[in-house]
PDB file of C-alpha atoms and ligand atoms in Angstrom:
ATOM      1  CA  MET A   7     -19.883  41.135 -21.327  1.00 58.00           C
ATOM      2  CA  ILE A   8     -19.744  42.003 -17.668  1.00 61.00           C
ATOM      3  CA  ILE A   9     -20.339  38.974 -15.539  1.00 60.00           C
ATOM      4  CA  PRO A  10     -22.019  39.789 -12.238  1.00 65.00           C
ATOM      5  CA  LYS A  11     -19.703  39.150  -9.317  1.00 65.00           C
ATOM      6  CA  THR A  12     -21.669  36.290  -7.809  1.00 69.00           C
ATOM      7  CA  ILE A  13     -21.836  34.352 -11.108  1.00 66.00           C
ATOM      8  CA  HIS A  14     -18.154  35.096 -11.688  1.00 68.00           C
ATOM      9  CA  THR A  15     -17.298  33.704  -8.276  1.00 66.00           C
ATOM     10  CA  VAL A  16     -19.414  30.620  -8.908  1.00 64.00           C
ATOM     11  CA  LEU A  17     -17.680  30.070 -12.273  1.00 67.00           C
ATOM     12  CA  ILE A  18     -14.225  30.402 -10.743  1.00 66.00           C
ATOM     13  CA  THR A  19     -15.186  28.082  -7.902  1.00 66.00           C
ATOM     14  CA  ARG A  20     -16.554  25.543 -10.400  1.00 69.00           C
ATOM     15  CA  LYS A  21     -13.355  25.754 -12.437  1.00 69.00           C
ATOM     16  CA  ARG A  22     -11.331  25.243  -9.272  1.00 68.00           C
ATOM     17  CA  ASP A  23     -13.565  22.294  -8.347  1.00 72.00           C
ATOM     18  CA  ILE A  24     -13.055  20.753 -11.790  1.00 70.00           C
ATOM     19  CA  HIS A  25      -9.262  21.133 -11.458  1.00 72.00           C
ATOM     20  CA  PHE A  26      -9.439  19.715  -7.951  1.00 68.00           C
ATOM     21  CA  THR A  27     -11.589  16.772  -9.052  1.00 76.00           C
ATOM     22  CA  ARG A  28      -9.230  16.068 -11.946  1.00 76.00           C
ATOM     23  CA  ALA A  29      -6.164  16.285  -9.689  1.00 77.00           C
ATOM     24  CA  LEU A  30      -7.872  14.013  -7.170  1.00 73.00           C
ATOM     25  CA  ARG A  31      -8.723  11.519  -9.913  1.00 75.00           C
ATOM     26  CA  ILE A  32      -5.078  11.450 -10.996  1.00 76.00           C
ATOM     27  CA  VAL A  33      -3.915  10.810  -7.417  1.00 79.00           C
ATOM     28  CA  MET A  34      -6.592   8.129  -6.944  1.00 79.00           C
ATOM     29  CA  ASN A  35      -5.249   6.393 -10.079  1.00 86.00           C
ATOM     30  CA  ARG A  36      -1.856   6.118  -8.420  1.00 93.00           C
ATOM     31  CA  PRO A  37      -1.484   2.971  -6.326  1.00 96.00           C
ATOM     32  CA  LEU A  38      -0.849   3.493  -2.627  1.00 97.00           C
ATOM     33  CA  VAL A  39       2.010   1.399  -1.337  1.00 96.00           C
ATOM     34  CA  VAL A  40       1.846   0.835   2.413  1.00 96.00           C
ATOM     35  CA  CYS A  41       5.160  -0.414   3.677  1.00 96.00           C
ATOM     36  CA  GLY A  42       6.250  -1.007   7.243  1.00 96.00           C
ATOM     37  CA  PRO A  43       7.833  -3.641   9.458  1.00 95.00           C
ATOM     38  CA  SER A  44       5.851  -6.726  10.301  1.00 93.00           C
ATOM     39  CA  GLY A  45       3.719  -6.000  13.369  1.00 93.00           C
ATOM     40  CA  THR A  46       3.523  -2.217  12.868  1.00 96.00           C
ATOM     41  CA  GLY A  47      -0.215  -2.414  12.213  1.00 96.00           C
ATOM     42  CA  LYS A  48      -0.610  -2.345   8.416  1.00 95.00           C
ATOM     43  CA  SER A  49      -3.416  -4.940   8.358  1.00 93.00           C
ATOM     44  CA  THR A  50      -5.146  -3.284  11.314  1.00 96.00           C
ATOM     45  CA  LEU A  51      -5.315   0.080   9.542  1.00 97.00           C
ATOM     46  CA  LEU A  52      -5.963  -1.254   6.048  1.00 96.00           C
ATOM     47  CA  ASN A  53      -8.813  -3.502   7.192  1.00 94.00           C
ATOM     48  CA  ARG A  54     -10.398  -0.429   8.682  1.00 97.00           C
ATOM     49  CA  LEU A  55      -9.865   1.576   5.503  1.00 97.00           C
ATOM     50  CA  PHE A  56     -11.549  -1.115   3.395  1.00 95.00           C
ATOM     51  CA  ALA A  57     -14.416  -1.410   5.858  1.00 96.00           C
ATOM     52  CA  GLN A  58     -14.990   2.365   5.886  1.00 97.00           C
ATOM     53  CA  HIS A  59     -14.707   2.786   2.107  1.00 96.00           C
ATOM     54  CA  PRO A  60     -15.757  -0.517   0.551  1.00 91.00           C
ATOM     55  CA  ASP A  61     -16.088   0.859  -2.995  1.00 94.00           C
ATOM     56  CA  LYS A  62     -13.037   3.119  -3.187  1.00 95.00           C
ATOM     57  CA  PHE A  63     -10.104   0.768  -2.815  1.00 96.00           C
ATOM     58  CA  GLY A  64      -8.991  -2.576  -4.164  1.00 93.00           C
ATOM     59  CA  PHE A  65      -6.239  -5.128  -3.875  1.00 91.00           C
ATOM     60  CA  SER A  66      -4.651  -6.511  -7.021  1.00 92.00           C
ATOM     61  CA  VAL A  67      -5.319 -10.129  -8.026  1.00 94.00           C
ATOM     62  CA  SER A  68      -2.150 -12.163  -7.369  1.00 94.00           C
ATOM     63  CA  HIS A  69      -0.700 -14.936  -9.505  1.00 96.00           C
ATOM     64  CA  THR A  70      -0.104 -18.344  -7.973  1.00 96.00           C
ATOM     65  CA  THR A  71       1.071 -21.768  -9.055  1.00 97.00           C
ATOM     66  CA  ARG A  72      -1.059 -23.528  -6.444  1.00 95.00           C
ATOM     67  CA  LYS A  73      -4.219 -25.328  -7.530  1.00 95.00           C
ATOM     68  CA  PRO A  74      -7.547 -23.532  -7.037  1.00 94.00           C
ATOM     69  CA  ARG A  75      -9.536 -24.563  -3.946  1.00 93.00           C
ATOM     70  CA  ALA A  76     -13.257 -25.308  -4.172  1.00 93.00           C
ATOM     71  CA  GLY A  77     -15.132 -22.112  -5.008  1.00 94.00           C
ATOM     72  CA  GLU A  78     -12.060 -20.152  -6.082  1.00 94.00           C
ATOM     73  CA  VAL A  79     -12.382 -18.443  -9.439  1.00 95.00           C
ATOM     74  CA  ASP A  80      -9.481 -17.851 -11.818  1.00 96.00           C
ATOM     75  CA  GLY A  81      -8.920 -14.108 -12.315  1.00 94.00           C
ATOM     76  CA  VAL A  82     -10.965 -13.268  -9.207  1.00 92.00           C
ATOM     77  CA  ASN A  83      -9.270 -14.948  -6.233  1.00 92.00           C
ATOM     78  CA  TYR A  84      -5.990 -15.501  -8.061  1.00 94.00           C
ATOM     79  CA  HIS A  85      -4.606 -15.858 -11.547  1.00 97.00           C
ATOM     80  CA  PHE A  86      -3.851 -19.581 -11.435  1.00 97.00           C
ATOM     81  CA  VAL A  87      -0.889 -20.362 -13.687  1.00 98.00           C
ATOM     82  CA  PRO A  88       1.469 -23.317 -14.228  1.00 98.00           C
ATOM     83  CA  MET A  89       5.001 -23.057 -12.783  1.00 97.00           C
ATOM     84  CA  GLN A  90       6.532 -22.607 -16.239  1.00 98.00           C
ATOM     85  CA  GLU A  91       4.337 -19.595 -17.003  1.00 98.00           C
ATOM     86  CA  PHE A  92       5.085 -18.091 -13.583  1.00 98.00           C
ATOM     87  CA  GLU A  93       8.820 -18.473 -14.199  1.00 97.00           C
ATOM     88  CA  GLN A  94       8.492 -16.826 -17.617  1.00 97.00           C
ATOM     89  CA  LEU A  95       6.755 -13.888 -15.920  1.00 97.00           C
ATOM     90  CA  ILE A  96       9.662 -13.631 -13.459  1.00 95.00           C
ATOM     91  CA  GLU A  97      12.144 -13.639 -16.350  1.00 95.00           C
ATOM     92  CA  ARG A  98      10.183 -10.896 -18.078  1.00 94.00           C
ATOM     93  CA  GLY A  99      10.336  -8.810 -14.863  1.00 92.00           C
ATOM     94  CA  ALA A 100       6.536  -8.736 -14.649  1.00 94.00           C
ATOM     95  CA  PHE A 101       6.334  -8.939 -10.843  1.00 94.00           C
ATOM     96  CA  VAL A 102       6.536  -6.192  -8.257  1.00 91.00           C
ATOM     97  CA  GLU A 103       6.950  -8.945  -5.666  1.00 90.00           C
ATOM     98  CA  ASN A 104       6.978 -12.704  -5.643  1.00 90.00           C
ATOM     99  CA  ALA A 105       7.687 -15.372  -3.083  1.00 89.00           C
ATOM    100  CA  MET A 106       7.613 -19.119  -2.572  1.00 88.00           C
ATOM    101  CA  PHE A 107       5.497 -20.693   0.196  1.00 83.00           C
ATOM    102  CA  SER A 108       5.441 -24.440   0.769  1.00 81.00           C
ATOM    103  CA  GLY A 109       6.399 -25.290  -2.769  1.00 90.00           C
ATOM    104  CA  ASN A 110       4.065 -22.825  -4.524  1.00 94.00           C
ATOM    105  CA  ARG A 111       4.872 -19.473  -6.012  1.00 95.00           C
ATOM    106  CA  TYR A 112       2.825 -16.338  -5.354  1.00 93.00           C
ATOM    107  CA  GLY A 113       3.305 -12.890  -6.831  1.00 94.00           C
ATOM    108  CA  THR A 114       1.849  -9.537  -7.793  1.00 95.00           C
ATOM    109  CA  THR A 115       2.363  -8.336 -11.351  1.00 95.00           C
ATOM    110  CA  ALA A 116       2.547  -4.667 -12.300  1.00 94.00           C
ATOM    111  CA  ALA A 117      -0.267  -5.372 -14.791  1.00 95.00           C
ATOM    112  CA  ALA A 118      -2.543  -6.645 -12.000  1.00 95.00           C
ATOM    113  CA  VAL A 119      -1.841  -3.469 -10.037  1.00 95.00           C
ATOM    114  CA  ALA A 120      -2.640  -1.272 -13.028  1.00 92.00           C
ATOM    115  CA  ALA A 121      -5.873  -3.242 -13.647  1.00 93.00           C
ATOM    116  CA  VAL A 122      -7.344  -2.051 -10.333  1.00 94.00           C
ATOM    117  CA  ALA A 123      -7.412   1.583 -11.486  1.00 90.00           C
ATOM    118  CA  LYS A 124      -9.452   0.495 -14.527  1.00 90.00           C
ATOM    119  CA  GLN A 125     -12.212  -0.522 -12.107  1.00 90.00           C
ATOM    120  CA  ASN A 126     -12.176   3.008 -10.682  1.00 91.00           C
ATOM    121  CA  ARG A 127     -10.627   1.863  -7.458  1.00 94.00           C
ATOM    122  CA  ARG A 128      -7.368   2.865  -5.899  1.00 96.00           C
ATOM    123  CA  CYS A 129      -4.988  -0.068  -5.628  1.00 96.00           C
ATOM    124  CA  ILE A 130      -3.513  -0.569  -2.177  1.00 95.00           C
ATOM    125  CA  LEU A 131      -0.319  -2.579  -1.950  1.00 93.00           C
ATOM    126  CA  ASP A 132       0.988  -3.919   1.349  1.00 91.00           C
ATOM    127  CA  ILE A 133       4.606  -4.760   0.508  1.00 90.00           C
ATOM    128  CA  ASP A 134       8.070  -4.745   2.018  1.00 89.00           C
ATOM    129  CA  THR A 135      11.074  -2.562   1.221  1.00 92.00           C
ATOM    130  CA  GLN A 136      12.362  -5.026  -1.347  1.00 88.00           C
ATOM    131  CA  GLY A 137       9.085  -4.621  -3.262  1.00 89.00           C
ATOM    132  CA  VAL A 138       9.317  -0.840  -2.992  1.00 93.00           C
ATOM    133  CA  LYS A 139      12.797  -0.934  -4.523  1.00 93.00           C
ATOM    134  CA  LEU A 140      11.608  -3.270  -7.291  1.00 90.00           C
ATOM    135  CA  ILE A 141       8.761  -0.942  -8.233  1.00 93.00           C
ATOM    136  CA  LYS A 142      11.087   2.047  -8.322  1.00 94.00           C
ATOM    137  CA  ALA A 143      13.649   0.195 -10.443  1.00 92.00           C
ATOM    138  CA  ASN A 144      11.448  -1.815 -12.793  1.00 91.00           C
ATOM    139  CA  HIS A 145       7.911  -0.370 -12.787  1.00 93.00           C
ATOM    140  CA  PRO A 146       8.201   3.407 -12.422  1.00 93.00           C
ATOM    141  CA  GLN A 147       5.161   3.788 -14.699  1.00 92.00           C
ATOM    142  CA  LEU A 148       2.970   2.658 -11.763  1.00 93.00           C
ATOM    143  CA  ASN A 149       3.997   5.889 -10.039  1.00 95.00           C
ATOM    144  CA  PRO A 150       2.671   4.958  -6.589  1.00 96.00           C
ATOM    145  CA  VAL A 151       2.518   7.047  -3.468  1.00 97.00           C
ATOM    146  CA  PHE A 152       4.843   5.318  -0.989  1.00 97.00           C
ATOM    147  CA  LEU A 153       3.676   5.482   2.628  1.00 98.00           C
ATOM    148  CA  PHE A 154       5.837   4.159   5.451  1.00 98.00           C
ATOM    149  CA  LEU A 155       3.924   3.024   8.515  1.00 98.00           C
ATOM    150  CA  ALA A 156       6.444   3.370  11.309  1.00 98.00           C
ATOM    151  CA  PRO A 157       6.404   1.740  14.743  1.00 97.00           C
ATOM    152  CA  PRO A 158       6.760   4.192  17.668  1.00 97.00           C
ATOM    153  CA  SER A 159       9.805   2.216  18.910  1.00 96.00           C
ATOM    154  CA  ILE A 160      11.490  -1.173  18.457  1.00 94.00           C
ATOM    155  CA  PRO A 161      10.458  -2.436  21.950  1.00 94.00           C
ATOM    156  CA  GLU A 162       6.823  -1.484  21.158  1.00 95.00           C
ATOM    157  CA  LEU A 163       7.090  -3.360  17.842  1.00 95.00           C
ATOM    158  CA  ALA A 164       8.397  -6.438  19.672  1.00 94.00           C
ATOM    159  CA  LYS A 165       5.504  -6.119  22.143  1.00 94.00           C
ATOM    160  CA  ARG A 166       2.931  -6.000  19.322  1.00 93.00           C
ATOM    161  CA  LEU A 167       4.458  -8.976  17.552  1.00 92.00           C
ATOM    162  CA  SER A 168       4.532 -11.111  20.682  1.00 92.00           C
ATOM    163  CA  GLY A 169       1.103  -9.805  21.765  1.00 91.00           C
ATOM    164  CA  ARG A 170      -0.367 -10.985  18.449  1.00 88.00           C
ATOM    165  CA  GLY A 171       0.492 -14.525  19.495  1.00 87.00           C
ATOM    166  CA  THR A 172       1.443 -15.593  15.977  1.00 86.00           C
ATOM    167  CA  GLU A 173       5.223 -15.752  16.266  1.00 87.00           C
ATOM    168  CA  SER A 174       7.725 -18.269  17.608  1.00 89.00           C
ATOM    169  CA  GLU A 175      10.805 -16.763  19.249  1.00 89.00           C
ATOM    170  CA  GLU A 176      12.754 -17.498  16.073  1.00 90.00           C
ATOM    171  CA  SER A 177      10.301 -15.786  13.708  1.00 90.00           C
ATOM    172  CA  LEU A 178       9.916 -12.850  16.115  1.00 90.00           C
ATOM    173  CA  ASN A 179      13.684 -12.289  16.011  1.00 91.00           C
ATOM    174  CA  ALA A 180      13.725 -12.647  12.216  1.00 90.00           C
ATOM    175  CA  ARG A 181      10.925 -10.058  11.916  1.00 91.00           C
ATOM    176  CA  LEU A 182      12.702  -7.652  14.267  1.00 92.00           C
ATOM    177  CA  SER A 183      15.932  -7.901  12.354  1.00 92.00           C
ATOM    178  CA  ALA A 184      14.062  -7.351   9.040  1.00 92.00           C
ATOM    179  CA  ALA A 185      12.331  -4.368  10.702  1.00 94.00           C
ATOM    180  CA  LYS A 186      15.679  -2.687  11.243  1.00 93.00           C
ATOM    181  CA  SER A 187      16.541  -2.722   7.545  1.00 93.00           C
ATOM    182  CA  GLU A 188      13.007  -1.546   6.646  1.00 95.00           C
ATOM    183  CA  ILE A 189      13.445   1.393   9.045  1.00 96.00           C
ATOM    184  CA  LYS A 190      16.911   2.189   7.680  1.00 95.00           C
ATOM    185  CA  TYR A 191      15.444   2.560   4.192  1.00 96.00           C
ATOM    186  CA  ALA A 192      12.786   4.899   5.566  1.00 97.00           C
ATOM    187  CA  VAL A 193      15.470   6.937   7.371  1.00 95.00           C
ATOM    188  CA  GLU A 194      17.218   7.299   3.990  1.00 95.00           C
ATOM    189  CA  GLY A 195      14.025   8.923   2.699  1.00 95.00           C
ATOM    190  CA  GLY A 196      12.763   6.014   0.619  1.00 95.00           C
ATOM    191  CA  HIS A 197       9.086   6.940   1.048  1.00 97.00           C
ATOM    192  CA  ASP A 198       6.882   9.921   0.204  1.00 97.00           C
ATOM    193  CA  VAL A 199       5.126  10.128   3.548  1.00 98.00           C
ATOM    194  CA  VAL A 200       5.598   8.685   7.023  1.00 98.00           C
ATOM    195  CA  VAL A 201       2.819   7.821   9.468  1.00 98.00           C
ATOM    196  CA  VAL A 202       3.801   6.720  12.977  1.00 98.00           C
ATOM    197  CA  ASN A 203       1.352   4.159  14.333  1.00 98.00           C
ATOM    198  CA  ASP A 204       1.556   5.260  17.949  1.00 97.00           C
ATOM    199  CA  ASN A 205      -2.214   5.381  18.308  1.00 97.00           C
ATOM    200  CA  VAL A 206      -4.689   3.615  16.015  1.00 98.00           C
ATOM    201  CA  GLU A 207      -7.172   6.516  15.787  1.00 98.00           C
ATOM    202  CA  ARG A 208      -4.535   9.109  15.008  1.00 98.00           C
ATOM    203  CA  ALA A 209      -2.573   6.946  12.555  1.00 98.00           C
ATOM    204  CA  TYR A 210      -5.762   5.837  10.797  1.00 98.00           C
ATOM    205  CA  GLY A 211      -6.825   9.471  10.368  1.00 98.00           C
ATOM    206  CA  LEU A 212      -3.582  10.270   8.553  1.00 98.00           C
ATOM    207  CA  LEU A 213      -3.553   7.099   6.468  1.00 98.00           C
ATOM    208  CA  GLU A 214      -7.152   7.681   5.412  1.00 98.00           C
ATOM    209  CA  LYS A 215      -6.330  11.208   4.252  1.00 97.00           C
ATOM    210  CA  VAL A 216      -3.448   9.968   2.115  1.00 97.00           C
ATOM    211  CA  ALA A 217      -5.549   7.100   0.756  1.00 97.00           C
ATOM    212  CA  LEU A 218      -8.315   9.500  -0.252  1.00 96.00           C
ATOM    213  CA  GLY A 219      -5.807  11.562  -2.204  1.00 94.00           C
ATOM    214  CA  GLU A 220      -4.993  14.339   0.224  1.00 93.00           C
ATOM    215  CA  SER A 221      -1.452  15.590   0.342  1.00 92.00           C
ATOM    216  CA  ILE A 222      -0.277  15.764   3.959  1.00 95.00           C
ATOM    217  CA  GLU A 223       2.987  16.572   5.626  1.00 95.00           C
ATOM    218  CA  GLY A 224       2.981  13.354   7.650  1.00 96.00           C
ATOM    219  CA  ASP A 225       4.982  12.499  10.756  1.00 98.00           C
ATOM    220  CA  LYS A 226       8.667  12.690  11.499  1.00 97.00           C
ATOM    221  CA  LEU A 227      10.347   9.335  11.983  1.00 97.00           C
ATOM    222  CA  PRO A 228      11.088   8.656  15.643  1.00 96.00           C
ATOM    223  CA  VAL A 229      14.717   8.228  16.659  1.00 94.00           C
ATOM    224  CA  TYR A 230      15.072   4.488  17.143  1.00 92.00           C
ATOM    225  CA  GLU A 231      17.414   3.302  19.899  1.00 84.00           C
ATOM    226  CA  GLY A 232      19.679   0.439  18.925  1.00 73.00           C
ATOM    227  CA  LEU A 233      19.294   0.712  15.174  1.00 76.00           C
TER     228      LEU A 233
HETATM  229  N1  ATP B 302      -1.517   1.674  17.371  1.00 58.41           N
HETATM  230  C1  ATP B 302      -1.471   0.444  17.912  1.00 58.41           C
HETATM  231  N2  ATP B 302      -1.280   0.310  19.243  1.00 58.41           N
HETATM  232  C2  ATP B 302      -1.206  -0.917  19.818  1.00 58.41           C
HETATM  233  N3  ATP B 302      -1.336  -2.080  19.140  1.00 58.41           N
HETATM  234  C3  ATP B 302      -1.528  -2.022  17.815  1.00 58.41           C
HETATM  235  C4  ATP B 302      -1.613  -0.761  17.120  1.00 58.41           C
HETATM  236  N4  ATP B 302      -1.821  -1.020  15.798  1.00 58.41           N
HETATM  237  C5  ATP B 302      -1.861  -2.368  15.683  1.00 58.41           C
HETATM  238  N5  ATP B 302      -1.698  -2.971  16.877  1.00 58.41           N
HETATM  239  C6  ATP B 302      -1.644  -4.421  17.159  1.00 58.41           C
HETATM  240  O1  ATP B 302      -0.345  -4.873  16.747  1.00 58.41           O
HETATM  241  C7  ATP B 302      -0.420  -6.210  16.230  1.00 58.41           C
HETATM  242  C8  ATP B 302       0.185  -6.232  14.831  1.00 58.41           C
HETATM  243  O2  ATP B 302      -0.675  -5.531  13.930  1.00 58.41           O
HETATM  244  P1  ATP B 302      -0.923  -6.031  12.427  1.00 58.41           P
HETATM  245  O3  ATP B 302      -1.134  -7.509  12.397  1.00 58.41           O
HETATM  246  O4  ATP B 302      -1.954  -5.144  11.849  1.00 58.41           O
HETATM  247  O5  ATP B 302       0.527  -5.712  11.796  1.00 58.41           O
HETATM  248  P2  ATP B 302       1.058  -5.852  10.285  1.00 58.41           P
HETATM  249  O6  ATP B 302       1.938  -4.675  10.062  1.00 58.41           O
HETATM  250  O7  ATP B 302      -0.069  -6.047   9.356  1.00 58.41           O
HETATM  251  O8  ATP B 302       1.942  -7.162  10.382  1.00 58.41           O
HETATM  252  P3  ATP B 302       2.351  -8.224   9.194  1.00 58.41           P
HETATM  253  O9  ATP B 302       3.204  -7.453   8.225  1.00 58.41           O
HETATM  254  O10 ATP B 302       3.150  -9.265   9.947  1.00 58.41           O
HETATM  255  O11 ATP B 302       1.087  -8.756   8.605  1.00 58.41           O
HETATM  256  C9  ATP B 302      -1.896  -6.605  16.249  1.00 58.41           C
HETATM  257  O12 ATP B 302      -2.116  -7.427  17.381  1.00 58.41           O
HETATM  258  C10 ATP B 302      -2.639  -5.272  16.379  1.00 58.41           C
HETATM  259  O13 ATP B 302      -3.857  -5.412  17.055  1.00 58.41           O
END
């Protein structure tokens, strides 16, 4: 049968669309890990992403050993577990990150990350380099896209951290020294894509593209003085 050219073109385009939609769905099932030094602007950009696309993205539900506060629902706000259960999860290597704050443990399990995709949302993880390394070593099945949000320079990072008004001199110095090792890992090529947050509009545009499943070249890492 000879298919008229226009129908043929439509069929090919549809086929291409189906492939594209499928490929997009696969990317959207992959968590997006946003990593970057404290003060680079991760929350600023991610809050905007969630506000612009309220039904496309999700955060995983963390585990905690602290007691629920009034109105908090187990499995929604947190998975509330006793210390012993939390420690068993650590031993089993279930977490992609976990930390202790004022006597309570908090953590994100790989299972909680995977659960987000089941709700047809892309899981966004805001974690540090240590978490990135843990995922690569222990949870490769999550197969995330790793995005490094880079500061334009170390002095600009220091300015943002002090401008935020949340840091003592001690914690500012601790964050800046942690920033240097985060940047070193990015220089070694630890991430799939780099976005330099030199300008909120520009950086958000790139982050949004990656979050929506587009494959972009990304930015080059700046050369950081004094690293
Ligand atoms: N492109 C930008 N230019 C100037 N200031 C910015 C830019 N992006 C974010 N900021 C500001 O920098 C400060 C730090 O941003 P933000 O709190 O989003 O960082 P963060 O990476 O989430 O830090 P943390 O990891 O400590 O939570 C904020 O005061 C924010 O308004």
